[in-house]
Coordinates of N, CA and C in Angstrom, one line a residue:
X1 N 0.8 -1.2 0.0 CA 0.0 0.0 0.0 C 0.9 1.3 0.0
X2 N 0.5 2.2 -0.8 CA 1.3 3.5 -0.9 C 0.5 4.5 -0.1
X3 N 1.2 5.4 0.6 CA 0.6 6.4 1.4 C 0.1 7.6 0.7
X4 N -0.2 8.6 1.4 CA -0.8 9.8 0.9 C 0.2 10.6 0.0
X5 N 1.4 10.8 0.5 CA 2.4 11.5 -0.2 C 2.8 10.8 -1.5
X6 N 2.9 9.4 -1.4 CA 3.3 8.7 -2.6 C 2.2 8.8 -3.6
X7 N 0.9 8.7 -3.2 CA -0.2 8.8 -4.1 C -0.2 10.2 -4.8
X8 N 0.1 11.2 -4.1 CA 0.2 12.6 -4.6 C 1.3 12.6 -5.7
X9 N 2.4 12.1 -5.4 CA 3.5 12.1 -6.4 C 3.2 11.3 -7.6
X10 N 2.5 10.2 -7.5 CA 2.1 9.4 -8.6 C 1.1 10.2 -9.5
X11 N 0.2 10.9 -8.9 CA -0.8 11.7 -9.6 C -0.1 12.8 -10.4
X12 N 1.0 13.4 -9.7 CA 1.7 14.5 -10.4 C 2.4 13.9 -11.6
X13 N 3.0 12.7 -11.5 CA 3.7 12.1 -12.6 C 2.8 11.8 -13.7
X14 N 1.6 11.3 -13.4 CA 0.5 11.0 -14.4 C 0.2 12.3 -15.2
X15 N 0.0 13.4 -14.5 CA -0.3 14.6 -15.2 C 0.8 15.1 -16.1
X16 N 2.1 14.9 -15.7 CA 3.2 15.2 -16.6 C 3.2 14.3 -17.8
X17 N 2.9 13.0 -17.6 CA 2.9 12.1 -18.8 C 1.8 12.5 -19.7
X18 N 0.6 12.9 -19.2 CA -0.5 13.3 -20.0 C -0.2 14.5 -20.9
X19 N 0.4 15.5 -20.2 CA 0.8 16.7 -20.9 C 1.9 16.4 -22.0
X20 N 2.9 15.5 -21.7 CA 3.9 15.2 -22.6 C 3.3 14.4 -23.8
X21 N 2.3 13.5 -23.5 CA 1.7 12.8 -24.6 C 0.9 13.7 -25.5
X22 N 0.2 14.6 -25.0 CA -0.5 15.6 -25.8 C 0.5 16.4 -26.7
X23 N 1.6 16.8 -26.1 CA 2.6 17.5 -26.9 C 3.1 16.7 -28.0
X24 N 3.4 15.4 -27.8 CA 3.9 14.5 -28.8 C 2.8 14.4 -30.0
X25 N 1.6 14.2 -29.6 CA 0.5 14.1 -30.6 C 0.5 15.4 -31.5
X26 N 0.6 16.6 -30.8 CA 0.6 17.8 -31.6 C 1.8 18.0 -32.5
X27 N 3.0 17.4 -32.0 CA 4.2 17.6 -32.8 C 4.2 16.6 -34.0
X28 N 3.3 15.6 -34.0 CA 3.3 14.7 -35.2 C 2.8 15.5 -36.5
X29 N 2.0 16.5 -36.3 CA 1.4 17.2 -37.4 C 2.5 18.1 -38.0
X30 N 2.7 18.1 -39.3 CA 3.7 19.0 -39.9 C 3.3 20.4 -39.8
X31 N 4.3 21.3 -39.7 CA 4.0 22.7 -39.5 C 3.8 23.4 -40.9
X32 N 2.8 24.1 -41.0 CA 2.5 24.8 -42.3 C 2.3 26.3 -42.0
X33 N 1.4 26.9 -42.8 CA 1.2 28.4 -42.7 C 0.2 28.5 -41.5
X34 N 0.5 29.5 -40.6 CA -0.5 29.8 -39.6 C -1.6 30.7 -40.1
X35 N -2.6 30.0 -40.5 CA -3.7 30.7 -41.2 C -4.4 31.8 -40.4
X36 N -4.6 31.5 -39.1 CA -5.3 32.4 -38.2 C -4.5 33.7 -38.0
X37 N -3.2 33.5 -37.8 CA -2.3 34.7 -37.6 C -2.2 35.5 -38.9
X38 N -2.2 34.9 -40.0 CA -2.1 35.7 -41.3 C -3.4 36.5 -41.5
X39 N -4.6 35.8 -41.2 CA -5.9 36.5 -41.4 C -6.0 37.6 -40.4
X40 N -5.5 37.4 -39.2 CA -5.7 38.5 -38.2 C -4.8 39.7 -38.6
X41 N -3.6 39.5 -39.1 CA -2.8 40.6 -39.6 C -3.5 41.3 -40.8
X42 N -4.0 40.5 -41.7 CA -4.6 41.1 -42.9 C -5.9 41.9 -42.5
X43 N -6.6 41.3 -41.5 CA -7.8 42.0 -41.0 C -7.5 43.3 -40.4
X44 N -6.4 43.3 -39.5 CA -6.0 44.6 -38.8 C -5.6 45.6 -39.9
X45 N -4.8 45.2 -40.8 CA -4.3 46.1 -41.8 C -5.5 46.7 -42.7
X46 N -6.4 45.8 -43.0 CA -7.5 46.2 -43.8 C -8.4 47.1 -43.1
X47 N -8.7 46.9 -41.8 CA -9.6 47.8 -41.0 C -9.0 49.1 -40.9
X48 N -7.7 49.2 -40.6 CA -7.0 50.5 -40.5 C -7.0 51.3 -41.8
X49 N -6.7 50.5 -42.9 CA -6.7 51.2 -44.2 C -8.1 51.7 -44.7
X50 N -9.1 50.8 -44.5 CA -10.4 51.1 -45.0 C -11.0 52.3 -44.2
X51 N -10.9 52.1 -42.8 CA -11.5 53.2 -42.0 C -10.8 54.5 -42.2
X52 N -9.4 54.4 -42.2 CA -8.7 55.7 -42.4 C -9.0 56.4 -43.7
X53 N -9.1 55.6 -44.8 CA -9.3 56.2 -46.1 C -10.7 56.9 -46.1
X54 N -11.8 56.1 -45.7 CA -13.1 56.7 -45.8 C -13.4 57.8 -44.8
X55 N -12.8 57.7 -43.6 CA -12.9 58.8 -42.6 C -12.3 60.1 -43.2
X56 N -11.2 60.0 -43.9 CA -10.6 61.2 -44.5 C -11.5 61.7 -45.6
X57 N -12.1 60.8 -46.4 CA -13.0 61.2 -47.4 C -14.3 61.9 -46.8
X58 N -14.7 61.4 -45.7 CA -15.9 62.0 -45.1 C -15.6 63.3 -44.5
X59 N -14.4 63.5 -43.9 CA -14.1 64.7 -43.2 C -13.7 65.8 -44.3
X60 N -13.2 65.4 -45.4 CA -12.6 66.4 -46.4 C -13.6 67.5 -46.7
X61 N -14.9 67.2 -47.1 CA -15.8 68.2 -47.4 C -16.0 69.3 -46.3
X62 N -15.9 68.9 -45.1 CA -16.1 69.8 -43.9 C -14.9 70.8 -43.8
X63 N -13.8 70.5 -44.4 CA -12.7 71.4 -44.4 C -12.8 72.5 -45.4
X64 N -13.7 72.3 -46.4 CA -14.0 73.3 -47.4 C -15.2 74.2 -47.0
X65 N -15.0 75.4 -46.5 CA -16.1 76.2 -46.0 C -17.1 76.6 -47.1
X66 N -16.7 76.6 -48.3 CA -17.6 77.0 -49.4 C -18.6 75.9 -49.8
X67 N -18.4 74.7 -49.3 CA -19.3 73.6 -49.7 C -20.6 73.7 -48.9
X68 N -21.7 73.4 -49.7 CA -23.0 73.5 -49.1 C -23.2 72.4 -48.0
X69 N -24.0 72.7 -47.0 CA -24.3 71.7 -45.9 C -24.9 70.4 -46.5
X70 N -25.8 70.6 -47.5 CA -26.4 69.4 -48.1 C -25.4 68.5 -48.8
X71 N -24.5 69.1 -49.4 CA -23.4 68.3 -50.1 C -22.6 67.6 -49.0
X72 N -22.3 68.3 -47.9 CA -21.5 67.7 -46.9 C -22.2 66.5 -46.3
X73 N -23.5 66.7 -46.0 CA -24.3 65.6 -45.4 C -24.4 64.4 -46.4
X74 N -24.6 64.8 -47.7 CA -24.7 63.7 -48.7 C -23.4 63.0 -48.8
X75 N -22.3 63.7 -48.8 CA -21.0 63.0 -48.9 C -20.7 62.1 -47.7
X76 N -21.2 62.6 -46.5 CA -21.0 61.8 -45.3 C -21.8 60.5 -45.4
X77 N -23.1 60.6 -45.8 CA -23.9 59.3 -46.0 C -23.3 58.4 -47.0
X78 N -22.9 59.0 -48.2 CA -22.3 58.2 -49.2 C -21.0 57.5 -48.8
X79 N -20.2 58.3 -48.0 CA -19.0 57.8 -47.6 C -19.2 56.6 -46.6
X80 N -20.2 56.7 -45.7 CA -20.4 55.6 -44.8 C -20.9 54.4 -45.5
X81 N -21.8 54.6 -46.5 CA -22.3 53.4 -47.3 C -21.1 52.8 -48.1
X82 N -20.3 53.5 -48.7 CA -19.1 53.0 -49.4 C -18.1 52.3 -48.5
X83 N -18.0 52.8 -47.3 CA -17.1 52.2 -46.3 C -17.6 50.8 -45.9
X84 N -18.9 50.7 -45.7 CA -19.5 49.4 -45.3 C -19.4 48.5 -46.5
X85 N -19.6 48.9 -47.7 CA -19.5 48.1 -48.9 C -18.1 47.6 -49.0
X86 N -17.1 48.5 -48.9 CA -15.7 48.1 -48.9 C -15.3 47.1 -47.9
X87 N -15.9 47.2 -46.7 CA -15.6 46.3 -45.6 C -16.1 44.9 -45.9
X88 N -17.3 44.9 -46.5 CA -18.0 43.6 -46.9 C -17.1 42.9 -48.0
X89 N -16.7 43.7 -49.0 CA -15.9 43.1 -50.0 C -14.6 42.6 -49.5
X90 N -14.0 43.4 -48.6 CA -12.7 42.9 -48.0 C -12.8 41.7 -47.2
X91 N -14.0 41.6 -46.5 CA -14.2 40.3 -45.7 C -14.4 39.1 -46.6
X92 N -15.0 39.3 -47.8 CA -15.2 38.2 -48.7 C -13.8 37.8 -49.3
X93 N -12.9 38.9 -49.5 CA -11.6 38.6 -50.0 C -10.8 37.8 -49.0
X94 N -10.9 38.2 -47.7 CA -10.2 37.4 -46.6 C -10.7 36.0 -46.5
X95 N -12.0 35.8 -46.7 CA -12.5 34.4 -46.7 C -11.9 33.6 -47.8
X96 N -11.8 34.2 -49.0 CA -11.2 33.5 -50.2 C -9.7 33.2 -49.9
X97 N -9.0 34.2 -49.3 CA -7.6 34.0 -48.9 C -7.5 32.9 -47.9
X98 N -8.4 32.8 -46.9 CA -8.3 31.7 -45.9 C -8.5 30.4 -46.6
X99 N -9.4 30.2 -47.5 CA -9.6 29.0 -48.2 C -8.4 28.6 -49.0
X100 N -7.8 29.6 -49.7 CA -6.6 29.3 -50.5 C -5.4 28.9 -49.6
X101 N -5.2 29.5 -48.5 CA -4.2 29.2 -47.5 C -4.4 27.7 -47.0
X102 N -5.7 27.4 -46.7 CA -6.0 26.0 -46.3 C -5.6 25.0 -47.3
X103 N -5.9 25.3 -48.5 CA -5.5 24.3 -49.6 C -4.0 24.2 -49.7
X104 N -3.3 25.4 -49.6 CA -1.8 25.4 -49.6 C -1.3 24.5 -48.5
X105 N -1.9 24.7 -47.3 CA -1.4 23.9 -46.2 C -1.6 22.4 -46.4
X106 N -2.7 22.0 -47.0 CA -3.0 20.6 -47.3 C -1.9 20.0 -48.2
X107 N -1.6 20.8 -49.2 CA -0.5 20.4 -50.2 C 0.8 20.3 -49.5
X108 N 1.1 21.3 -48.6 CA 2.4 21.3 -47.9 C 2.5 20.0 -47.0
X109 N 1.4 19.8 -46.3 CA 1.4 18.6 -45.4 C 1.6 17.3 -46.1
X110 N 1.0 17.2 -47.3 CA 1.1 16.0 -48.1 C 2.5 15.7 -48.5
X111 N 3.2 16.7 -48.9 CA 4.6 16.5 -49.4 C 5.6 16.3 -48.2
X112 N 5.3 17.0 -47.0 CA 6.1 16.8 -45.9 C 6.0 15.4 -45.3
X113 N 4.8 14.9 -45.3 CA 4.6 13.5 -44.8 C 5.3 12.4 -45.7
X114 N 5.6 12.8 -46.9 CA 6.4 11.9 -47.8 C 7.9 11.9 -47.6
X115 N 8.4 12.9 -46.9 CA 9.8 13.0 -46.7 C 10.3 12.0 -45.7
X116 N 11.6 11.6 -45.8 CA 12.2 10.6 -44.9 C 12.4 11.2 -43.5
X117 N 12.7 12.5 -43.5 CA 12.9 13.1 -42.2 C 11.6 13.1 -41.3
X118 N 10.5 13.4 -42.0 CA 9.2 13.4 -41.2 C 8.9 12.0 -40.8
X119 N 9.1 11.0 -41.6 CA 8.9 9.6 -41.3 C 9.7 9.2 -40.1
X120 N 11.0 9.6 -40.1 CA 11.9 9.3 -38.9 C 11.4 10.0 -37.6
X121 N 10.9 11.2 -37.8 CA 10.4 12.0 -36.7 C 9.1 11.3 -36.1
X122 N 8.2 10.8 -37.0 CA 7.0 10.1 -36.5 C 7.4 8.8 -35.8
X123 N 8.4 8.1 -36.3 CA 8.8 6.8 -35.7 C 9.3 7.1 -34.3
X124 N 10.1 8.2 -34.2 CA 10.7 8.5 -32.9 C 9.6 8.9 -31.9
X125 N 8.6 9.7 -32.4 CA 7.5 10.1 -31.5 C 6.7 8.9 -31.1
X126 N 6.5 7.9 -32.0 CA 5.7 6.7 -31.6 C 6.5 5.9 -30.5
X127 N 7.8 5.9 -30.6 CA 8.5 5.2 -29.6 C 8.4 5.8 -28.2
X128 N 8.4 7.2 -28.2 CA 8.2 7.9 -27.0 C 6.8 7.7 -26.4
X129 N 5.8 7.6 -27.3 CA 4.5 7.4 -26.9 C 4.3 6.1 -26.3
X130 N 4.9 5.1 -26.9 CA 4.8 3.7 -26.3 C 5.4 3.7 -24.9
X131 N 6.6 4.3 -24.8 CA 7.3 4.4 -23.4 C 6.4 5.1 -22.4
X132 N 5.8 6.2 -22.8 CA 4.9 6.9 -21.9 C 3.7 6.1 -21.5
X133 N 3.1 5.3 -22.5 CA 2.0 4.5 -22.2 C 2.3 3.4 -21.2
X134 N 3.5 2.8 -21.3 CA 3.9 1.8 -20.4 C 4.1 2.4 -19.0
X135 N 4.7 3.6 -18.9 CA 4.9 4.2 -17.6 C 3.6 4.6 -17.0
X136 N 2.6 5.0 -17.9 CA 1.3 5.4 -17.4 C 0.6 4.2 -16.8
X137 N 0.7 3.1 -17.4 CA 0.1 1.8 -16.9 C 0.7 1.5 -15.5
X138 N 2.0 1.6 -15.4 CA 2.7 1.3 -14.2 C 2.2 2.2 -13.1
X139 N 2.1 3.5 -13.4 CA 1.6 4.4 -12.3 C 0.1 4.0 -11.9
X140 N -0.7 3.6 -12.9 CA -2.0 3.2 -12.5 C -2.0 2.0 -11.6
X141 N -1.1 1.1 -11.9 CA -1.0 -0.1 -11.0 C -0.6 0.3 -9.6
X142 N 0.3 1.3 -9.5 CA 0.6 1.8 -8.1 C -0.6 2.4 -7.4
X143 N -1.4 3.1 -8.2 CA -2.6 3.8 -7.6 C -3.6 2.8 -7.1
X144 N -3.6 1.6 -7.7 CA -4.5 0.5 -7.2 C -4.2 0.2 -5.7
X145 N -3.0 0.3 -5.4 CA -2.5 -0.1 -4.0 C -2.5 1.1 -3.1
X146 N -3.1 2.3 -3.5 CA -3.1 3.4 -2.6 C -4.1 3.3 -1.5
X147 N -3.8 3.9 -0.3 CA -4.7 3.9 0.8 C -5.9 4.9 0.6
X148 N -5.7 5.7 -0.5 CA -6.8 6.7 -0.8 C -7.9 6.0 -1.6
X149 N -9.1 6.1 -1.3 CA -10.2 5.6 -2.1 C -10.2 6.2 -3.5
X150 N -10.7 5.5 -4.5 CA -10.7 6.0 -5.9 C -11.4 7.3 -6.1
X151 N -12.5 7.5 -5.3 CA -13.3 8.8 -5.5 C -12.5 10.0 -5.0
X152 N -11.4 9.8 -4.3 CA -10.7 11.0 -3.8 C -9.2 11.0 -4.3
X153 N -9.0 10.3 -5.4 CA -7.6 10.3 -6.0 C -7.5 11.4 -7.0
X154 N -7.5 12.6 -6.4 CA -7.2 13.8 -7.2 C -6.2 14.7 -6.5
X155 N -5.5 15.5 -7.2 CA -4.5 16.4 -6.6 C -5.1 17.3 -5.5
X156 N -6.3 17.9 -5.9 CA -6.9 18.8 -5.0 C -7.3 18.1 -3.7
X157 N -7.9 16.9 -3.8 CA -8.4 16.2 -2.6 C -7.2 15.8 -1.7
X158 N -6.2 15.3 -2.3 CA -5.0 14.8 -1.6 C -4.3 16.0 -0.9
X159 N -4.2 17.1 -1.6 CA -3.5 18.3 -1.0 C -4.3 18.7 0.2
X160 N -5.6 18.7 0.1 CA -6.5 19.1 1.2 C -6.3 18.2 2.4
X161 N -6.3 16.9 2.1 CA -6.2 15.9 3.2 C -4.8 16.0 3.8
X162 N -3.8 16.2 3.0 CA -2.4 16.3 3.6 C -2.3 17.5 4.5
X163 N -2.9 18.6 4.1 CA -2.9 19.8 5.0 C -3.6 19.5 6.3
X164 N -4.7 18.8 6.2 CA -5.5 18.5 7.5 C -4.7 17.7 8.4
X165 N -4.0 16.7 7.9 CA -3.2 15.8 8.7 C -2.0 16.6 9.3
X166 N -1.3 17.4 8.5 CA -0.1 18.1 8.9 C -0.5 19.2 10.0
X167 N -1.7 19.8 9.9 CA -2.2 20.8 10.8 C -2.8 20.2 12.0
X168 N -2.9 18.9 12.1 CA -3.5 18.2 13.3 C -5.0 18.2 13.3
X169 N -5.7 18.6 12.2 CA -7.1 18.6 12.1 C -7.7 17.2 11.9
X170 N -6.8 16.3 11.4 CA -7.2 14.9 11.2 C -6.1 14.0 11.6
X171 N -6.4 12.8 12.1 CA -5.4 11.9 12.5 C -5.3 10.7 11.6
X172 N -6.4 10.4 10.8 CA -6.3 9.3 9.9 C -6.8 9.8 8.5
X173 N -6.6 9.0 7.5 CA -7.1 9.3 6.2 C -8.6 9.4 6.2
X174 N -9.3 8.5 6.9 CA -10.8 8.6 7.0 C -11.3 9.9 7.5
X175 N -10.6 10.4 8.6 CA -11.0 11.7 9.1 C -10.7 12.9 8.1
X176 N -9.6 12.7 7.4 CA -9.3 13.8 6.4 C -10.3 13.7 5.3
X177 N -10.7 12.6 4.9 CA -11.8 12.4 3.8 C -13.1 13.1 4.3
X178 N -13.4 12.8 5.5 CA -14.7 13.4 6.1 C -14.6 15.0 6.0
X179 N -13.4 15.5 6.4 CA -13.3 16.9 6.4 C -13.3 17.5 4.9
X180 N -12.7 16.7 4.0 CA -12.8 17.1 2.6 C -14.2 17.1 2.1
X181 N -15.0 16.1 2.4 CA -16.4 16.0 2.0 C -17.2 17.2 2.6
X182 N -16.9 17.5 3.8 CA -17.6 18.6 4.5 C -17.2 20.0 3.8
X183 N -15.9 20.1 3.5 CA -15.5 21.3 2.8 C -16.1 21.4 1.4
X184 N -16.2 20.3 0.7 CA -16.9 20.4 -0.6 C -18.3 20.7 -0.5
X185 N -19.0 20.2 0.5 CA -20.4 20.5 0.7 C -20.6 21.9 1.1
X186 N -19.7 22.4 1.9 CA -19.7 23.9 2.3 C -19.6 24.8 1.1
X187 N -18.6 24.5 0.3 CA -18.3 25.3 -0.9 C -19.5 25.2 -1.9
X188 N -20.1 24.0 -2.0 CA -21.3 23.9 -2.8 C -22.5 24.7 -2.3
X189 N -22.6 24.7 -1.0 CA -23.7 25.5 -0.4 C -23.5 27.0 -0.6
X190 N -22.2 27.4 -0.5 CA -21.9 28.8 -0.7 C -22.2 29.2 -2.2
X191 N -21.9 28.3 -3.1 CA -22.2 28.5 -4.5 C -23.7 28.6 -4.7
X192 N -24.4 27.7 -4.1 CA -25.9 27.8 -4.2 C -26.4 29.1 -3.7
X193 N -25.9 29.5 -2.5 CA -26.3 30.8 -1.9 C -26.0 32.0 -2.8
X194 N -24.8 32.0 -3.4 CA -24.5 33.0 -4.3 C -25.4 33.1 -5.6
X195 N -25.7 31.9 -6.1 CA -26.6 31.8 -7.2 C -28.0 32.3 -6.9
X196 N -28.5 31.8 -5.7 CA -29.8 32.3 -5.2 C -29.8 33.8 -5.0
X197 N -28.7 34.3 -4.5 CA -28.6 35.8 -4.3 C -28.7 36.5 -5.6
X198 N -27.9 36.0 -6.6 CA -27.9 36.6 -7.9 C -29.3 36.5 -8.5
X199 N -30.0 35.4 -8.4 CA -31.4 35.3 -8.9 C -32.3 36.3 -8.2
X200 N -32.2 36.4 -6.9 CA -33.0 37.3 -6.2 C -32.8 38.8 -6.6
X201 N -31.5 39.1 -6.8 CA -31.2 40.5 -7.2 C -31.7 40.7 -8.6
X202 N -31.7 39.7 -9.4 CA -32.2 39.9 -10.8 C -33.7 40.1 -10.7
X203 N -34.4 39.3 -9.9 CA -35.8 39.4 -9.7 C -36.2 40.8 -9.1
X204 N -35.4 41.2 -8.2 CA -35.6 42.5 -7.6 C -35.5 43.7 -8.6
X205 N -34.5 43.6 -9.5 CA -34.4 44.6 -10.5 C -35.6 44.6 -11.5
X206 N -36.0 43.3 -11.8 CA -37.2 43.2 -12.7 C -38.4 43.8 -12.0
X207 N -38.6 43.5 -10.7 CA -39.7 44.0 -9.9 C -39.7 45.5 -9.8
X208 N -38.5 46.1 -9.6 CA -38.4 47.5 -9.5 C -38.7 48.2 -10.9
X209 N -38.2 47.5 -11.9 CA -38.5 48.0 -13.3 C -40.0 48.0 -13.6
X210 N -40.7 46.9 -13.1 CA -42.1 46.8 -13.3 C -42.8 47.9 -12.5
X211 N -42.4 48.2 -11.3 CA -43.0 49.2 -10.5 C -42.8 50.6 -11.1
X212 N -41.6 50.8 -11.6 CA -41.3 52.1 -12.2 C -42.2 52.3 -13.5
X213 N -42.4 51.2 -14.2 CA -43.2 51.3 -15.4 C -44.7 51.5 -15.0
X214 N -45.1 50.9 -13.9 CA -46.5 51.1 -13.4 C -46.7 52.5 -12.9
X215 N -45.7 53.0 -12.2 CA -45.8 54.4 -11.8 C -45.9 55.4 -12.9
X216 N -45.1 55.1 -14.0 CA -45.2 56.0 -15.2 C -46.6 55.9 -15.8
X217 N -47.1 54.7 -15.9 CA -48.4 54.5 -16.5 C -49.5 55.2 -15.6
X218 N -49.4 55.1 -14.3 CA -50.4 55.8 -13.4 C -50.3 57.3 -13.5
X219 N -49.0 57.8 -13.6 CA -48.8 59.2 -13.7 C -49.4 59.7 -15.1
X220 N -49.2 58.9 -16.1 CA -49.7 59.3 -17.4 C -51.2 59.3 -17.4
X221 N -51.8 58.3 -16.7 CA -53.3 58.2 -16.6 C -53.8 59.4 -15.8
X222 N -53.1 59.8 -14.7 CA -53.6 60.9 -13.9 C -53.5 62.2 -14.7
X223 N -52.4 62.3 -15.5 CA -52.2 63.5 -16.3 C -53.3 63.6 -17.4
X224 N -53.6 62.4 -18.0 CA -54.7 62.4 -19.0 C -56.0 62.8 -18.3
X225 N -56.3 62.3 -17.1 CA -57.5 62.6 -16.4 C -57.6 64.1 -16.1
X226 N -56.5 64.7 -15.6 CA -56.5 66.1 -15.4 C -56.8 66.9 -16.6
X227 N -56.2 66.5 -17.7 CA -56.4 67.2 -19.0 C -57.8 67.1 -19.4
X228 N -58.4 65.8 -19.2 CA -59.8 65.6 -19.6 C -60.7 66.5 -18.7
X229 N -60.4 66.6 -17.4 CA -61.2 67.4 -16.5 C -61.1 68.9 -16.9
X230 N -59.9 69.3 -17.2 CA -59.7 70.7 -17.6 C -60.5 71.0 -18.9
X231 N -60.4 70.1 -19.8 CA -61.2 70.2 -21.1 C -62.7 70.3 -20.8
X232 N -63.2 69.4 -19.9 CA -64.6 69.5 -19.6 C -65.0 70.8 -18.9
X233 N -64.1 71.3 -18.0 CA -64.4 72.6 -17.4 C -64.5 73.7 -18.4
X234 N -63.5 73.6 -19.3 CA -63.5 74.7 -20.4 C -64.7 74.6 -21.2
X235 N -65.2 73.5 -21.5 CA -66.4 73.3 -22.3 C -67.6 73.9 -21.6
X236 N -67.7 73.6 -20.3 CA -68.8 74.1 -19.5 C -68.8 75.7 -19.4
X237 N -67.6 76.2 -19.3 CA -67.5 77.7 -19.3 C -67.9 78.3 -20.6
X238 N -67.5 77.7 -21.7 CA -67.9 78.2 -23.0 C -69.4 78.1 -23.2
X239 N -70.0 77.0 -22.7 CA -71.4 76.8 -22.9 C -72.2 77.8 -22.0
X240 N -71.6 78.2 -20.9 CA -72.2 79.2 -20.0 C -72.4 80.6 -20.7
X241 N -71.4 80.9 -21.5 CA -71.4 82.3 -22.1 C -72.1 82.3 -23.5
X242 N -72.5 81.1 -23.9 CA -73.3 81.1 -25.2 C -74.7 81.6 -25.0

């Protein structure tokens, strides 16, 4: 049986192996053109160029004091419309460029995979993956003999239990597990309380909004009633003098 500290170390090693394994899988893929980076750069350049050009075109008539205000407003509206059209066209061009770069990448990957250097690289990566898989199985075998139950074989749980034992809050693994369960339930209850508070605050805002709307409607109705009363009084006065 392995103890708490050994279990923690095994879990740490498992995490390292998992990260290394993912890195090896990612390194198997040949490197091509970074399409996203290229499109982001082109998008930034295009936005600056398009907005700069059309903003200057929109502002230019206002620098000429002899131009009619109607011409200035018309140029402004036309400039905004043309700026939007230019942006849409540029976005379509970027989409086409992205598709072209994707096709180029596919072609690049095809020829790279045919090279001997890439085949040797993949073979080396596969050997490392096999070694990592064997080590991962060995670590899992060690975890089977851990004094920690399967439900609590996580770095967070073991760190908490280790602190409890070192601080004297727990004397056994069972006591530490009970404290961990209580802590999880406490955190869950706090989260539920925060969520309920958020819902109540949202309901309160909605209720206040409804009250304000109702007050406005009542005030509007009262104003209409006063106006109607004033109109009726005026009609009575006029009828009196007829």
